Amino acid sequence: MSHRMFPKEEYILKGHAACPGCGATLLLRHVLKALGPNTYLVIPACCTSVIAGPHPRSAFKVPVLHIAFAASAAAASGMIEALDKLGKPANVVVWAGDGGTVDIGIQALSGAAERGHNIIYICYDNEAYMNTGIQKSGSTPYKAWTTTTPTGNVSFKKDVPSIMVSHRVPIVATINPAYPNDIYEKLRKAQGIKDGLKYIHAFSPCPPGWRYDSSLTVKIARLAVETGIWVLYEVDHGKFRLTGPSKNLLDKDKRKPVKEYLKLQGRFAHLREEDIEEIQRLVDAQWESIAKLLKEQE
């Protein structure tokens, strides 16, 4: 699939307030190109609230509802109900960070999924509360530095996609900004499904929070997949399948060592060799679980 399939229309305008190399902005650019102009964004407090710019101006060329941290999925439920009553079919998309999803917003997300509201919920996961000072979130990786875990996070990242699978929503998928064609395919598929909430979990590199040079965003995003730390997959009506480059990474010998991903980021600079070995062991165990799941589905 060529990148030329993307429409030329841009829905994120020049002059936005994102940091250089912002993974979230790169993701949102491709998400909006996939979904098109008939899209309404619901954005809780997060980096993207700042990126859009101060009212009454906006860097986004689609309607946006900025909403309180915990209320995005509930607000999106109300919006899709109202649009249906008005006879105006549209894409209602929650665009929320990991803090607003895995911690503060998970209750509203669970409720919208249970009600089966026809919305697309996208969590762009930059693995900490970045715009308020890089504090740990429930999505911060094991051993990662944040301002509230100065010697490394001792807990593990919440697996929210699996939580959403347990809600039996029609589609759960992961995306990564290094693979825009995979983003396009998954968003177009989600757009075409009308019988419930569609959940997308997005890998979102953050140069200031992860402490790397902004020119490395796509390289780090690609290494996350190539090392197996970030798995590209979808669960379509309960059936799991790997997508993109992840399809070829079940064999451990085809995955790059996690060290190649970790060494580029200052948030992991304090790791000892035994820490890196432990993270490698955890990643390998995750892939063994995936192989077992795929075999059970045969």
PDB file of C-alpha atoms in Angstrom, residues 32-238:
ATOM      1  CA  LEU A  32      -8.052  12.661  10.275  1.00  0.00           C
ATOM      2  CA  LYS A  33      -6.894  11.990   6.726  1.00  0.00           C
ATOM      3  CA  ALA A  34      -8.332   8.473   7.032  1.00  0.00           C
ATOM      4  CA  LEU A  35     -11.673   9.593   8.500  1.00  0.00           C
ATOM      5  CA  GLY A  36     -12.225  12.754   6.462  1.00  0.00           C
ATOM      6  CA  PRO A  37     -13.991  16.070   7.128  1.00  0.00           C
ATOM      7  CA  ASN A  38     -17.232  14.647   8.561  1.00  0.00           C
ATOM      8  CA  THR A  39     -15.497  14.034  11.877  1.00  0.00           C
ATOM      9  CA  TYR A  40     -16.120  15.501  15.322  1.00  0.00           C
ATOM     10  CA  LEU A  41     -13.323  15.346  17.894  1.00  0.00           C
ATOM     11  CA  VAL A  42     -13.939  15.101  21.625  1.00  0.00           C
ATOM     12  CA  ILE A  43     -10.743  15.974  23.500  1.00  0.00           C
ATOM     13  CA  PRO A  44     -10.305  15.828  27.279  1.00  0.00           C
ATOM     14  CA  ALA A  45      -7.543  17.735  29.051  1.00  0.00           C
ATOM     15  CA  CYS A  46      -4.281  16.563  27.472  1.00  0.00           C
ATOM     16  CA  CYS A  47      -1.433  17.743  25.238  1.00  0.00           C
ATOM     17  CA  THR A  48      -3.810  18.018  22.267  1.00  0.00           C
ATOM     18  CA  SER A  49      -5.906  20.586  24.161  1.00  0.00           C
ATOM     19  CA  VAL A  50      -2.825  22.801  23.961  1.00  0.00           C
ATOM     20  CA  ILE A  51      -1.853  21.807  20.423  1.00  0.00           C
ATOM     21  CA  ALA A  52      -5.226  22.997  19.099  1.00  0.00           C
ATOM     22  CA  GLY A  53      -4.431  26.552  20.247  1.00  0.00           C
ATOM     23  CA  PRO A  54      -6.374  29.074  22.351  1.00  0.00           C
ATOM     24  CA  HIS A  55     -10.075  29.799  21.782  1.00  0.00           C
ATOM     25  CA  PRO A  56     -11.575  31.213  19.550  1.00  0.00           C
ATOM     26  CA  ARG A  57      -8.967  29.999  17.065  1.00  0.00           C
ATOM     27  CA  SER A  58      -8.152  26.352  16.366  1.00  0.00           C
ATOM     28  CA  ALA A  59      -5.456  24.526  14.415  1.00  0.00           C
ATOM     29  CA  PHE A  60      -7.887  21.711  13.658  1.00  0.00           C
ATOM     30  CA  LYS A  61     -10.072  21.850  10.551  1.00  0.00           C
ATOM     31  CA  VAL A  62     -12.863  19.759  12.112  1.00  0.00           C
ATOM     32  CA  PRO A  63     -15.308  20.541  14.949  1.00  0.00           C
ATOM     33  CA  VAL A  64     -13.788  19.989  18.398  1.00  0.00           C
ATOM     34  CA  LEU A  65     -15.397  19.660  21.830  1.00  0.00           C
ATOM     35  CA  HIS A  66     -12.884  20.254  24.614  1.00  0.00           C
ATOM     36  CA  ILE A  67     -14.168  18.535  27.742  1.00  0.00           C
ATOM     37  CA  ALA A  68     -13.180  17.744  31.325  1.00  0.00           C
ATOM     38  CA  PHE A  69     -10.663  14.967  31.963  1.00  0.00           C
ATOM     39  CA  ALA A  70     -13.083  12.242  33.050  1.00  0.00           C
ATOM     40  CA  ALA A  71     -15.982  13.021  30.715  1.00  0.00           C
ATOM     41  CA  SER A  72     -14.803  12.460  27.139  1.00  0.00           C
ATOM     42  CA  ALA A  73     -16.506   9.113  26.439  1.00  0.00           C
ATOM     43  CA  ALA A  74     -19.727  10.269  28.130  1.00  0.00           C
ATOM     44  CA  ALA A  75     -19.708  13.494  26.086  1.00  0.00           C
ATOM     45  CA  ALA A  76     -19.092  11.525  22.889  1.00  0.00           C
ATOM     46  CA  SER A  77     -22.070   9.291  23.751  1.00  0.00           C
ATOM     47  CA  GLY A  78     -24.281  12.358  24.020  1.00  0.00           C
ATOM     48  CA  MET A  79     -22.899  13.801  20.808  1.00  0.00           C
ATOM     49  CA  ILE A  80     -23.571  10.691  18.712  1.00  0.00           C
ATOM     50  CA  GLU A  81     -27.101  10.455  20.146  1.00  0.00           C
ATOM     51  CA  ALA A  82     -27.754  14.092  19.234  1.00  0.00           C
ATOM     52  CA  LEU A  83     -26.367  13.716  15.717  1.00  0.00           C
ATOM     53  CA  ASP A  84     -28.518  10.618  15.193  1.00  0.00           C
ATOM     54  CA  LYS A  85     -31.625  12.544  16.300  1.00  0.00           C
ATOM     55  CA  LEU A  86     -30.753  15.304  13.852  1.00  0.00           C
ATOM     56  CA  GLY A  87     -30.233  12.791  11.054  1.00  0.00           C
ATOM     57  CA  LYS A  88     -26.606  13.805  10.594  1.00  0.00           C
ATOM     58  CA  PRO A  89     -24.391  10.707  10.396  1.00  0.00           C
ATOM     59  CA  ALA A  90     -20.783  11.497  11.331  1.00  0.00           C
ATOM     60  CA  ASN A  91     -17.618  10.124  12.867  1.00  0.00           C
ATOM     61  CA  VAL A  92     -17.533  10.951  16.575  1.00  0.00           C
ATOM     62  CA  VAL A  93     -13.985  10.395  17.804  1.00  0.00           C
ATOM     63  CA  VAL A  94     -12.602  10.647  21.316  1.00  0.00           C
ATOM     64  CA  TRP A  95      -8.946  11.636  21.117  1.00  0.00           C
ATOM     65  CA  ALA A  96      -7.509  11.214  24.607  1.00  0.00           C
ATOM     66  CA  GLY A  97      -4.119  10.703  26.205  1.00  0.00           C
ATOM     67  CA  ASP A  98      -3.217   7.803  28.456  1.00  0.00           C
ATOM     68  CA  GLY A  99      -3.955   9.772  31.632  1.00  0.00           C
ATOM     69  CA  GLY A 100      -7.438  10.582  30.357  1.00  0.00           C
ATOM     70  CA  THR A 101      -7.988   6.954  29.339  1.00  0.00           C
ATOM     71  CA  VAL A 102      -6.219   4.394  31.508  1.00  0.00           C
ATOM     72  CA  ASP A 103      -6.587   6.417  34.738  1.00  0.00           C
ATOM     73  CA  ILE A 104      -9.108   9.252  34.911  1.00  0.00           C
ATOM     74  CA  GLY A 105     -11.342   8.423  31.947  1.00  0.00           C
ATOM     75  CA  ILE A 106     -11.637   4.651  32.181  1.00  0.00           C
ATOM     76  CA  GLN A 107     -15.016   4.703  33.951  1.00  0.00           C
ATOM     77  CA  ALA A 108     -16.689   6.752  31.203  1.00  0.00           C
ATOM     78  CA  LEU A 109     -14.971   4.639  28.531  1.00  0.00           C
ATOM     79  CA  SER A 110     -16.289   1.446  30.118  1.00  0.00           C
ATOM     80  CA  GLY A 111     -19.808   2.880  30.258  1.00  0.00           C
ATOM     81  CA  ALA A 112     -19.797   3.953  26.598  1.00  0.00           C
ATOM     82  CA  ALA A 113     -18.527   0.517  25.563  1.00  0.00           C
ATOM     83  CA  GLU A 114     -21.217  -1.216  27.610  1.00  0.00           C
ATOM     84  CA  ARG A 115     -23.926   0.956  26.037  1.00  0.00           C
ATOM     85  CA  GLY A 116     -22.574   0.158  22.571  1.00  0.00           C
ATOM     86  CA  HIS A 117     -22.384   3.745  21.409  1.00  0.00           C
ATOM     87  CA  ASN A 118     -21.170   4.147  17.844  1.00  0.00           C
ATOM     88  CA  ILE A 119     -17.982   6.104  18.568  1.00  0.00           C
ATOM     89  CA  ILE A 120     -14.292   5.641  17.850  1.00  0.00           C
ATOM     90  CA  TYR A 121     -12.191   6.002  20.977  1.00  0.00           C
ATOM     91  CA  ILE A 122      -8.465   6.575  20.387  1.00  0.00           C
ATOM     92  CA  CYS A 123      -5.976   6.647  23.242  1.00  0.00           C
ATOM     93  CA  TYR A 124      -2.675   8.231  22.167  1.00  0.00           C
ATOM     94  CA  ASP A 125      -0.356   6.708  24.709  1.00  0.00           C
ATOM     95  CA  ASN A 126       2.737   8.794  25.485  1.00  0.00           C
ATOM     96  CA  GLU A 127       3.125   6.852  28.719  1.00  0.00           C
ATOM     97  CA  ALA A 128       2.920   9.686  31.289  1.00  0.00           C
ATOM     98  CA  TYR A 129       1.149  12.972  32.083  1.00  0.00           C
ATOM     99  CA  MET A 130       3.317  14.954  29.662  1.00  0.00           C
ATOM    100  CA  ASN A 131       1.725  18.413  29.539  1.00  0.00           C
ATOM    101  CA  THR A 132       1.547  18.770  33.318  1.00  0.00           C
ATOM    102  CA  GLY A 133       5.126  17.800  34.151  1.00  0.00           C
ATOM    103  CA  ILE A 134       5.860  14.216  33.026  1.00  0.00           C
ATOM    104  CA  GLN A 135       4.250  12.496  36.022  1.00  0.00           C
ATOM    105  CA  LYS A 136       3.711   8.709  35.978  1.00  0.00           C
ATOM    106  CA  SER A 137       0.427   7.408  34.584  1.00  0.00           C
ATOM    107  CA  GLY A 138      -1.059   3.924  34.697  1.00  0.00           C
ATOM    108  CA  SER A 139       0.471   3.439  31.259  1.00  0.00           C
ATOM    109  CA  THR A 140       4.078   4.249  32.187  1.00  0.00           C
ATOM    110  CA  PRO A 141       6.368   1.307  31.324  1.00  0.00           C
ATOM    111  CA  TYR A 142       8.205  -0.744  33.912  1.00  0.00           C
ATOM    112  CA  LYS A 143      11.478   0.936  34.979  1.00  0.00           C
ATOM    113  CA  ALA A 144      10.830   4.162  33.034  1.00  0.00           C
ATOM    114  CA  TRP A 145      11.889   7.472  34.561  1.00  0.00           C
ATOM    115  CA  THR A 146       9.252  10.133  35.188  1.00  0.00           C
ATOM    116  CA  THR A 147       9.296  13.090  37.558  1.00  0.00           C
ATOM    117  CA  THR A 148       7.306  11.014  40.076  1.00  0.00           C
ATOM    118  CA  THR A 149       9.343   7.841  39.509  1.00  0.00           C
ATOM    119  CA  PRO A 150      12.875   9.311  39.554  1.00  0.00           C
ATOM    120  CA  THR A 151      14.575   5.925  40.066  1.00  0.00           C
ATOM    121  CA  GLY A 152      12.316   4.080  37.619  1.00  0.00           C
ATOM    122  CA  ASN A 153       8.679   2.934  37.640  1.00  0.00           C
ATOM    123  CA  VAL A 154       8.212  -0.214  39.720  1.00  0.00           C
ATOM    124  CA  SER A 155       4.717  -1.070  38.421  1.00  0.00           C
ATOM    125  CA  PHE A 156       3.604  -2.405  35.064  1.00  0.00           C
ATOM    126  CA  LYS A 157       1.720  -0.773  32.220  1.00  0.00           C
ATOM    127  CA  LYS A 158      -2.053  -1.375  32.274  1.00  0.00           C
ATOM    128  CA  ASP A 159      -3.249  -3.467  29.363  1.00  0.00           C
ATOM    129  CA  VAL A 160      -6.267  -1.338  28.428  1.00  0.00           C
ATOM    130  CA  PRO A 161      -6.781  -2.946  24.987  1.00  0.00           C
ATOM    131  CA  SER A 162      -7.369  -6.282  26.755  1.00  0.00           C
ATOM    132  CA  ILE A 163      -9.791  -4.565  29.139  1.00  0.00           C
ATOM    133  CA  MET A 164     -11.704  -3.312  26.104  1.00  0.00           C
ATOM    134  CA  VAL A 165     -11.689  -6.774  24.519  1.00  0.00           C
ATOM    135  CA  SER A 166     -13.387  -8.007  27.682  1.00  0.00           C
ATOM    136  CA  HIS A 167     -16.166  -5.472  26.961  1.00  0.00           C
ATOM    137  CA  ARG A 168     -16.793  -7.344  23.681  1.00  0.00           C
ATOM    138  CA  VAL A 169     -16.623  -4.204  21.549  1.00  0.00           C
ATOM    139  CA  PRO A 170     -16.500  -4.977  17.804  1.00  0.00           C
ATOM    140  CA  ILE A 171     -12.950  -3.747  17.186  1.00  0.00           C
ATOM    141  CA  VAL A 172      -9.870  -3.265  19.361  1.00  0.00           C
ATOM    142  CA  ALA A 173      -6.629  -2.354  17.574  1.00  0.00           C
ATOM    143  CA  THR A 174      -3.196  -0.831  18.066  1.00  0.00           C
ATOM    144  CA  ILE A 175      -1.482   1.692  15.781  1.00  0.00           C
ATOM    145  CA  ASN A 176       1.945   3.339  15.525  1.00  0.00           C
ATOM    146  CA  PRO A 177       2.974   6.561  13.710  1.00  0.00           C
ATOM    147  CA  ALA A 178       5.803   4.791  11.854  1.00  0.00           C
ATOM    148  CA  TYR A 179       3.189   2.780   9.940  1.00  0.00           C
ATOM    149  CA  PRO A 180       0.637   5.213   8.443  1.00  0.00           C
ATOM    150  CA  ASN A 181      -0.832   2.659   6.055  1.00  0.00           C
ATOM    151  CA  ASP A 182      -1.714   0.422   9.001  1.00  0.00           C
ATOM    152  CA  ILE A 183      -3.347   3.455  10.652  1.00  0.00           C
ATOM    153  CA  TYR A 184      -5.375   4.130   7.510  1.00  0.00           C
ATOM    154  CA  GLU A 185      -6.613   0.555   7.148  1.00  0.00           C
ATOM    155  CA  LYS A 186      -7.665   0.266  10.796  1.00  0.00           C
ATOM    156  CA  LEU A 187      -9.404   3.647  10.957  1.00  0.00           C
ATOM    157  CA  ARG A 188     -11.300   3.031   7.730  1.00  0.00           C
ATOM    158  CA  LYS A 189     -12.394  -0.343   9.062  1.00  0.00           C
ATOM    159  CA  ALA A 190     -13.513   1.190  12.365  1.00  0.00           C
ATOM    160  CA  GLN A 191     -15.375   3.902  10.463  1.00  0.00           C
ATOM    161  CA  GLY A 192     -17.381   1.281   8.604  1.00  0.00           C
ATOM    162  CA  ILE A 193     -18.558  -0.569  11.731  1.00  0.00           C
ATOM    163  CA  LYS A 194     -21.674   0.945  13.301  1.00  0.00           C
ATOM    164  CA  ASP A 195     -22.652  -1.597  15.957  1.00  0.00           C
ATOM    165  CA  GLY A 196     -20.677  -0.383  18.950  1.00  0.00           C
ATOM    166  CA  LEU A 197     -17.614   1.380  20.282  1.00  0.00           C
ATOM    167  CA  LYS A 198     -14.346   0.930  18.416  1.00  0.00           C
ATOM    168  CA  TYR A 199     -11.201   1.184  20.555  1.00  0.00           C
ATOM    169  CA  ILE A 200      -7.775   2.120  19.103  1.00  0.00           C
ATOM    170  CA  HIS A 201      -4.628   2.252  21.265  1.00  0.00           C
ATOM    171  CA  ALA A 202      -1.855   4.361  19.690  1.00  0.00           C
ATOM    172  CA  PHE A 203       1.875   4.384  20.405  1.00  0.00           C
ATOM    173  CA  SER A 204       2.795   8.054  20.797  1.00  0.00           C
ATOM    174  CA  PRO A 205       6.485   8.987  21.223  1.00  0.00           C
ATOM    175  CA  CYS A 206       7.156  12.208  23.153  1.00  0.00           C
ATOM    176  CA  PRO A 207      10.594  13.878  22.722  1.00  0.00           C
ATOM    177  CA  PRO A 208      10.606  16.029  25.914  1.00  0.00           C
ATOM    178  CA  GLY A 209       8.988  13.362  28.102  1.00  0.00           C
ATOM    179  CA  TRP A 210      11.041  10.450  26.820  1.00  0.00           C
ATOM    180  CA  ARG A 211      14.197  12.574  26.626  1.00  0.00           C
ATOM    181  CA  TYR A 212      15.332  12.057  23.054  1.00  0.00           C
ATOM    182  CA  ASP A 213      16.114  14.293  20.096  1.00  0.00           C
ATOM    183  CA  SER A 214      12.959  15.255  18.186  1.00  0.00           C
ATOM    184  CA  SER A 215      14.445  13.976  14.904  1.00  0.00           C
ATOM    185  CA  LEU A 216      14.229  10.392  16.267  1.00  0.00           C
ATOM    186  CA  THR A 217      10.445  10.079  16.668  1.00  0.00           C
ATOM    187  CA  VAL A 218       9.788   7.806  13.680  1.00  0.00           C
ATOM    188  CA  LYS A 219      12.958   5.765  14.313  1.00  0.00           C
ATOM    189  CA  ILE A 220      11.931   5.101  17.916  1.00  0.00           C
ATOM    190  CA  ALA A 221       8.370   4.290  16.857  1.00  0.00           C
ATOM    191  CA  ARG A 222       9.659   1.807  14.292  1.00  0.00           C
ATOM    192  CA  LEU A 223      12.064   0.220  16.793  1.00  0.00           C
ATOM    193  CA  ALA A 224       9.191  -0.251  19.254  1.00  0.00           C
ATOM    194  CA  VAL A 225       7.575  -2.578  16.710  1.00  0.00           C
ATOM    195  CA  GLU A 226      10.793  -4.216  15.464  1.00  0.00           C
ATOM    196  CA  THR A 227      11.886  -5.117  19.012  1.00  0.00           C
ATOM    197  CA  GLY A 228       8.401  -6.422  19.861  1.00  0.00           C
ATOM    198  CA  ILE A 229       7.807  -3.944  22.691  1.00  0.00           C
ATOM    199  CA  TRP A 230       4.810  -2.542  20.772  1.00  0.00           C
ATOM    200  CA  VAL A 231       2.690  -5.127  18.978  1.00  0.00           C
ATOM    201  CA  LEU A 232       0.551  -4.151  15.996  1.00  0.00           C
ATOM    202  CA  TYR A 233      -2.682  -6.152  16.088  1.00  0.00           C
ATOM    203  CA  GLU A 234      -6.437  -6.029  15.948  1.00  0.00           C
ATOM    204  CA  VAL A 235      -9.198  -8.008  17.638  1.00  0.00           C
ATOM    205  CA  ASP A 236     -12.102  -8.096  15.209  1.00  0.00           C
ATOM    206  CA  HIS A 237     -15.295  -9.343  16.911  1.00  0.00           C
ATOM    207  CA  GLY A 238     -13.214 -11.394  19.326  1.00  0.00           C
TER     208      GLY A 238
END
